[in-house]
mmCIF file of C-alpha atoms in Angstrom:
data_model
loop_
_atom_site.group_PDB
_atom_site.id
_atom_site.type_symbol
_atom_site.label_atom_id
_atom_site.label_comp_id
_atom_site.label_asym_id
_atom_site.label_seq_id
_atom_site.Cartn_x
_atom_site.Cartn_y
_atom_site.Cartn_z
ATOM 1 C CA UNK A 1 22.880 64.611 12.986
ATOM 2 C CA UNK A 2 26.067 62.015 13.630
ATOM 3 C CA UNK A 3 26.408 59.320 15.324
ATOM 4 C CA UNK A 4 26.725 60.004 19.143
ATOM 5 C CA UNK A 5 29.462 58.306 21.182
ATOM 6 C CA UNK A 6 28.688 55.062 22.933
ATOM 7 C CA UNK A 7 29.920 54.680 26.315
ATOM 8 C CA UNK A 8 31.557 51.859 26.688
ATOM 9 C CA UNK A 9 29.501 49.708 29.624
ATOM 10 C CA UNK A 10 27.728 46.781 30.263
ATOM 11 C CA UNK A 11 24.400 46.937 28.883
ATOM 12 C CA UNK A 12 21.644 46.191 31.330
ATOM 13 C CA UNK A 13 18.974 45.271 28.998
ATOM 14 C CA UNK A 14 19.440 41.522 28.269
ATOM 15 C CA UNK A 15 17.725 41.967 24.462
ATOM 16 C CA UNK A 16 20.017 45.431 23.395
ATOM 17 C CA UNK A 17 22.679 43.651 24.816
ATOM 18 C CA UNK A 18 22.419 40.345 22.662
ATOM 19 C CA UNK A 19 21.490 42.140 19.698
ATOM 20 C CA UNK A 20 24.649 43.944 20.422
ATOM 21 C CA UNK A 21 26.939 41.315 20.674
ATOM 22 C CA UNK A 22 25.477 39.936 17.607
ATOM 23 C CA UNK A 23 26.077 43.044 15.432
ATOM 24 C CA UNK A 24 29.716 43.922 16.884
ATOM 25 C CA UNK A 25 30.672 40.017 16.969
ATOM 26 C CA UNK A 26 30.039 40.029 13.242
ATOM 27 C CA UNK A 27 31.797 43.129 12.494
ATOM 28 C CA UNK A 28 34.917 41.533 14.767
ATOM 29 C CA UNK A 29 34.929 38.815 12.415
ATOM 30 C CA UNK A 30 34.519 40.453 9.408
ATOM 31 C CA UNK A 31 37.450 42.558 10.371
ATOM 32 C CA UNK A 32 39.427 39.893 11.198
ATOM 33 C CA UNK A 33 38.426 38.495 7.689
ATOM 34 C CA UNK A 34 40.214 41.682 6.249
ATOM 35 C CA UNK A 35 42.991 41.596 8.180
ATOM 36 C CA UNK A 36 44.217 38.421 7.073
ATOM 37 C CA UNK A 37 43.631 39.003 3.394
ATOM 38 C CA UNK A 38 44.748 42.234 2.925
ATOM 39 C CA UNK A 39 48.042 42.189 5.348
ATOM 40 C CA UNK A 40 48.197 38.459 4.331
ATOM 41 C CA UNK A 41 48.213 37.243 7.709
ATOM 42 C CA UNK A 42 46.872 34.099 9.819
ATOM 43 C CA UNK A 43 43.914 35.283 12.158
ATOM 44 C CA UNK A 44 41.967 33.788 14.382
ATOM 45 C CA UNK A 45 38.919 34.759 16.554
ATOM 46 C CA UNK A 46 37.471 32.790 19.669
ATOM 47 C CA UNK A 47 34.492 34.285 21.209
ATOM 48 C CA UNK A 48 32.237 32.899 24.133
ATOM 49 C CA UNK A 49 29.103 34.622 24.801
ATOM 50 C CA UNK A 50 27.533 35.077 28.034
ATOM 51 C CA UNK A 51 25.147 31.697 27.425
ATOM 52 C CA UNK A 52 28.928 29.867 26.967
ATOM 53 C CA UNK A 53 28.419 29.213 23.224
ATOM 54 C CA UNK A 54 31.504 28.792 20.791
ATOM 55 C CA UNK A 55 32.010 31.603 17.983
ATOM 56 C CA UNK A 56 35.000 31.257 16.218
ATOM 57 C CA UNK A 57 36.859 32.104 13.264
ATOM 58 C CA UNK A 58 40.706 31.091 11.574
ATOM 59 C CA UNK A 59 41.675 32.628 7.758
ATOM 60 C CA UNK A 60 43.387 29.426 7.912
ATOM 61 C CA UNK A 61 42.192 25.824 7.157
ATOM 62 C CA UNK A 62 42.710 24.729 10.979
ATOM 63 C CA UNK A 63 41.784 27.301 13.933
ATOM 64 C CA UNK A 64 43.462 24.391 16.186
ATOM 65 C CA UNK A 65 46.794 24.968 14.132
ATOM 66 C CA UNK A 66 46.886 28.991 14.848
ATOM 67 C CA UNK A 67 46.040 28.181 18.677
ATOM 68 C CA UNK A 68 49.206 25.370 18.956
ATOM 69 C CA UNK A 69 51.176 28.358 17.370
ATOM 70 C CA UNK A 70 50.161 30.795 19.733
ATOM 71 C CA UNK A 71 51.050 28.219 22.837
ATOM 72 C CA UNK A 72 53.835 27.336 21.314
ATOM 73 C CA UNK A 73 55.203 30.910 21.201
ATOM 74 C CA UNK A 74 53.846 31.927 24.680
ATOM 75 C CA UNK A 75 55.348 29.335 26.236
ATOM 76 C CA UNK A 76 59.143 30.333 24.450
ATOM 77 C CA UNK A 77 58.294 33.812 25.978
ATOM 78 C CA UNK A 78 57.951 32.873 29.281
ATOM 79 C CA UNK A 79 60.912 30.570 28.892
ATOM 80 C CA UNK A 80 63.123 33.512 27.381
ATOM 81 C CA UNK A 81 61.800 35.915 30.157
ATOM 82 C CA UNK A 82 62.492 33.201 32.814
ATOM 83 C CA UNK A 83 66.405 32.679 31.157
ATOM 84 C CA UNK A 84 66.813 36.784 31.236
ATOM 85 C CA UNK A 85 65.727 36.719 34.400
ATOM 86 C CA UNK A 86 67.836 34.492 36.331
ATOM 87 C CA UNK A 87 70.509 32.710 34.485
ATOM 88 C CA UNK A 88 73.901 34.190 34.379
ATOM 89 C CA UNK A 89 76.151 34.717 32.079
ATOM 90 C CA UNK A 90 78.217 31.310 33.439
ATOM 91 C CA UNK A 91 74.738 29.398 33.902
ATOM 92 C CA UNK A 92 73.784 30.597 30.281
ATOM 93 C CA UNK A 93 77.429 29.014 29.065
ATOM 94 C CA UNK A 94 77.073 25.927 31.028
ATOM 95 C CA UNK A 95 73.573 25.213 29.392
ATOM 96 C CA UNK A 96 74.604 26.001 25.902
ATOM 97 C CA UNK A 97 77.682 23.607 26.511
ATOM 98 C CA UNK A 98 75.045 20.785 28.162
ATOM 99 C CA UNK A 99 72.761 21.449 25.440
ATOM 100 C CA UNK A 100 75.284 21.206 22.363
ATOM 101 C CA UNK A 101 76.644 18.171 23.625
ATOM 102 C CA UNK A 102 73.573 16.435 22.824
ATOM 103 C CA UNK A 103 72.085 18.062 19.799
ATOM 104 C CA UNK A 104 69.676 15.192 18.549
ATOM 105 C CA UNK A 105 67.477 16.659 21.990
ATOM 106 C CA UNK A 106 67.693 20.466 20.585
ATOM 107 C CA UNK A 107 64.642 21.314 18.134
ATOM 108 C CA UNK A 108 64.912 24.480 16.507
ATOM 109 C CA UNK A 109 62.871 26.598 18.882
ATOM 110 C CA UNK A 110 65.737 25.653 21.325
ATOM 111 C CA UNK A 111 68.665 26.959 18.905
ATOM 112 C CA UNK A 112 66.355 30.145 18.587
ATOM 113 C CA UNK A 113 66.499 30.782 22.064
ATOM 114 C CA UNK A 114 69.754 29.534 22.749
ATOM 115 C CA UNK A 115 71.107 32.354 19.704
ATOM 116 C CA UNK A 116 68.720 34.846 21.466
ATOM 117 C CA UNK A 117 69.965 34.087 24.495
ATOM 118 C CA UNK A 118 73.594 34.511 23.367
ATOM 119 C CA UNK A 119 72.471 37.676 21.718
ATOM 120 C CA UNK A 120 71.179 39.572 25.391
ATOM 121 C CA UNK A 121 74.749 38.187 27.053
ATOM 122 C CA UNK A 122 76.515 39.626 24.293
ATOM 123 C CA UNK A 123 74.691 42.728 24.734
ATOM 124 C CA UNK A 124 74.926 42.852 28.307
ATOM 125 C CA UNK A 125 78.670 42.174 28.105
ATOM 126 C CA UNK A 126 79.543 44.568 25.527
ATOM 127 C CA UNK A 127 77.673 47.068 27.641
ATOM 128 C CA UNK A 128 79.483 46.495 30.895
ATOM 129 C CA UNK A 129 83.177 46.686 28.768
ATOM 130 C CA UNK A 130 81.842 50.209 27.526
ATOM 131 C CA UNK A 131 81.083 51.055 30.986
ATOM 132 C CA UNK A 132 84.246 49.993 32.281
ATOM 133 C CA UNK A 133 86.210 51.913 29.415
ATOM 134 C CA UNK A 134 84.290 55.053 30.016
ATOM 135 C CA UNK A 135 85.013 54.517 33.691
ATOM 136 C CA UNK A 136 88.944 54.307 32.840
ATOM 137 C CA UNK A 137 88.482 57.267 30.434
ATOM 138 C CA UNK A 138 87.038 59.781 33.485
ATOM 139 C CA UNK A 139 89.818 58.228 35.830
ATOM 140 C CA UNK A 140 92.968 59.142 32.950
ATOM 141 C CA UNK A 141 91.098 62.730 32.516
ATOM 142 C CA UNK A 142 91.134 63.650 36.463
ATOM 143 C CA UNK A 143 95.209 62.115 36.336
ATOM 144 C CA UNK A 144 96.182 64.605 33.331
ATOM 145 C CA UNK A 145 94.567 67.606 34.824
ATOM 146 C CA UNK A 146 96.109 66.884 38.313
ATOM 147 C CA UNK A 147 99.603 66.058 36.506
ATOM 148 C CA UNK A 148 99.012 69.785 34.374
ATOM 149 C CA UNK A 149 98.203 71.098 37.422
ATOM 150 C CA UNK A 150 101.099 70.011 39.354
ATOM 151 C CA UNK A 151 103.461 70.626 35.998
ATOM 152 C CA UNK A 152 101.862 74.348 36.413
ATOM 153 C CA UNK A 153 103.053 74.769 40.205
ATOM 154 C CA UNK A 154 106.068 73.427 39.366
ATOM 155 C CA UNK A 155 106.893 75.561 36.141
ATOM 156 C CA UNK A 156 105.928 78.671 38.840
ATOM 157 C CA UNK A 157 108.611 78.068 41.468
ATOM 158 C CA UNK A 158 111.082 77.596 38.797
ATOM 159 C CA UNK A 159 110.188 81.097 37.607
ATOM 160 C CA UNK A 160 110.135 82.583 41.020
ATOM 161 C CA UNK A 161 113.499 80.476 41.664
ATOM 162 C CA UNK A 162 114.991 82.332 38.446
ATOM 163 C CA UNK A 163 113.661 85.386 38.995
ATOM 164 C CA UNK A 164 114.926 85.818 42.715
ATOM 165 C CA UNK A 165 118.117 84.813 41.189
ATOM 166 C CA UNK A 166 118.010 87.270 38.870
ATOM 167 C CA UNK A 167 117.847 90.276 41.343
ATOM 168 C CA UNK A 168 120.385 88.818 43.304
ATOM 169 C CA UNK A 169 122.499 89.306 40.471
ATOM 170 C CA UNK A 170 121.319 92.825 39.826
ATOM 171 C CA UNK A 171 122.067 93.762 43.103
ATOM 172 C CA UNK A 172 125.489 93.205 42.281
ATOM 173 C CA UNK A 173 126.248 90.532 44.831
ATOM 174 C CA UNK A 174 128.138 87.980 42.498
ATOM 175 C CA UNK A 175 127.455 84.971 44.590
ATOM 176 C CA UNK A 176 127.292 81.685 43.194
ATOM 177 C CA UNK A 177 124.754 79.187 44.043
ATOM 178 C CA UNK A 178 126.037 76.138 43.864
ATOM 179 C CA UNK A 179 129.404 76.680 45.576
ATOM 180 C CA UNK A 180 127.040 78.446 48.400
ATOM 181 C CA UNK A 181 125.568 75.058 48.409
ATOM 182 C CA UNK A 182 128.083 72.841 48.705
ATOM 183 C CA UNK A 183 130.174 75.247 51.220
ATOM 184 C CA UNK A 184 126.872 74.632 53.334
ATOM 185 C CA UNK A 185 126.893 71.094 53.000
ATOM 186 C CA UNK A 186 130.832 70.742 53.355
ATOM 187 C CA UNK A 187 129.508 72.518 56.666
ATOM 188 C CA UNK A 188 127.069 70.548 57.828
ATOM 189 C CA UNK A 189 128.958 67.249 57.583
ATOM 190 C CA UNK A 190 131.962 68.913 59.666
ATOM 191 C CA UNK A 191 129.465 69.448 62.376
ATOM 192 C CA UNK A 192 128.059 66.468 62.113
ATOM 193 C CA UNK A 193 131.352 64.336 62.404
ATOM 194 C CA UNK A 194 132.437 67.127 65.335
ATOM 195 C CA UNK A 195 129.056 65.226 67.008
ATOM 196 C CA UNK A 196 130.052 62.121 65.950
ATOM 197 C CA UNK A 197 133.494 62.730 68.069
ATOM 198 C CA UNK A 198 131.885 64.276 71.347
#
């Protein structure tokens, strides 16, 4: 018969659940034990139980060491997530211009976030120039098929122009176009000035 599947609970009996967090608190740390020699990695393992006492473990020399690393890195996430956050693009180049100005106050946490913060503008800029260029793209695309379209309505009444002209001259009637237009012009300006008289 297997092992059946625990449900994961708070025990009610005080003694199963001590002898509990005995047997899984020793696996934890063996575990972590593992993990730090076989992926070669610093671990470390805090555990209160319910009375308050201290169990602990660190694969290195110092457990305080791995817990100032872990602060240390929390406390650059929260600053990096506060930066992203908030500061512009402007506010992110006036603090990198405040900040290089005095360098003996940058350590080199500070450059690291000041490159990573560089890094997301970058990104964020690069993105809004594609954005903007893919924009333009759409806008030249509707212009050429309105210009092909007009080109098209055009290239039709020149057709229908040449082909009434075309009849005209089968019919046999030899007239000529252009001195038919400036005989109606000449016309039109003899009436006019006739106006201009009266």
């Amino acid at each position: 018969m297997g092992r059946r599947k625990v449900a994961i609970k708070r025990i009610e009996d005080k003694s199963s659940r001590q002898v509990t967090f005995s047997k899984r608190r020793n696996g934890l740390i063996k575990k972590a034990k593992e993990l730090s020699v076989l992926c070669d990695v610093d671990v470390a393992v805090v555990v209160f139980s319910s009375s308050g006492k201290l169990y602990d473990f660190s694969s290195t020399n110092s457990l305080t060491g791995v817990l100032q690393r872990y602060n240390s890195h929390v406390e650059t996430e929260e600053k990096q997530s506060n930066y992203a956050r908030y500061m512009t693009i402007g506010e992110l180049v006036q603090t990198l211009e405040s900040d290089i100005e005095e360098p003996d106050q940058l350590s080199v946490t500070d450059l690291v976030h000041l490159e990573q913060q560089i890094g997301s503008a970058l990104l964020e800029t690069r993105s809004r120039k594609n954005c903007l260029l893919m924009e333009s793209i759409a806008h030249l695309h509707e212009k050429e098929k309105m210009l092909e379209e007009e080109k098209r309505h055009l290239e039709e009444q020149i057709s229908g122009i040449k082909k009434d002209s075309e009849e005209v001259n089968e019919m046999g009637v030899g007239v000529d176009f252009t001195s038919l237009a400036t005989s109606v012009v000449g016309t039109q300006q003899q009436a006019a000035a006739t106006l201009n008289l009266l």
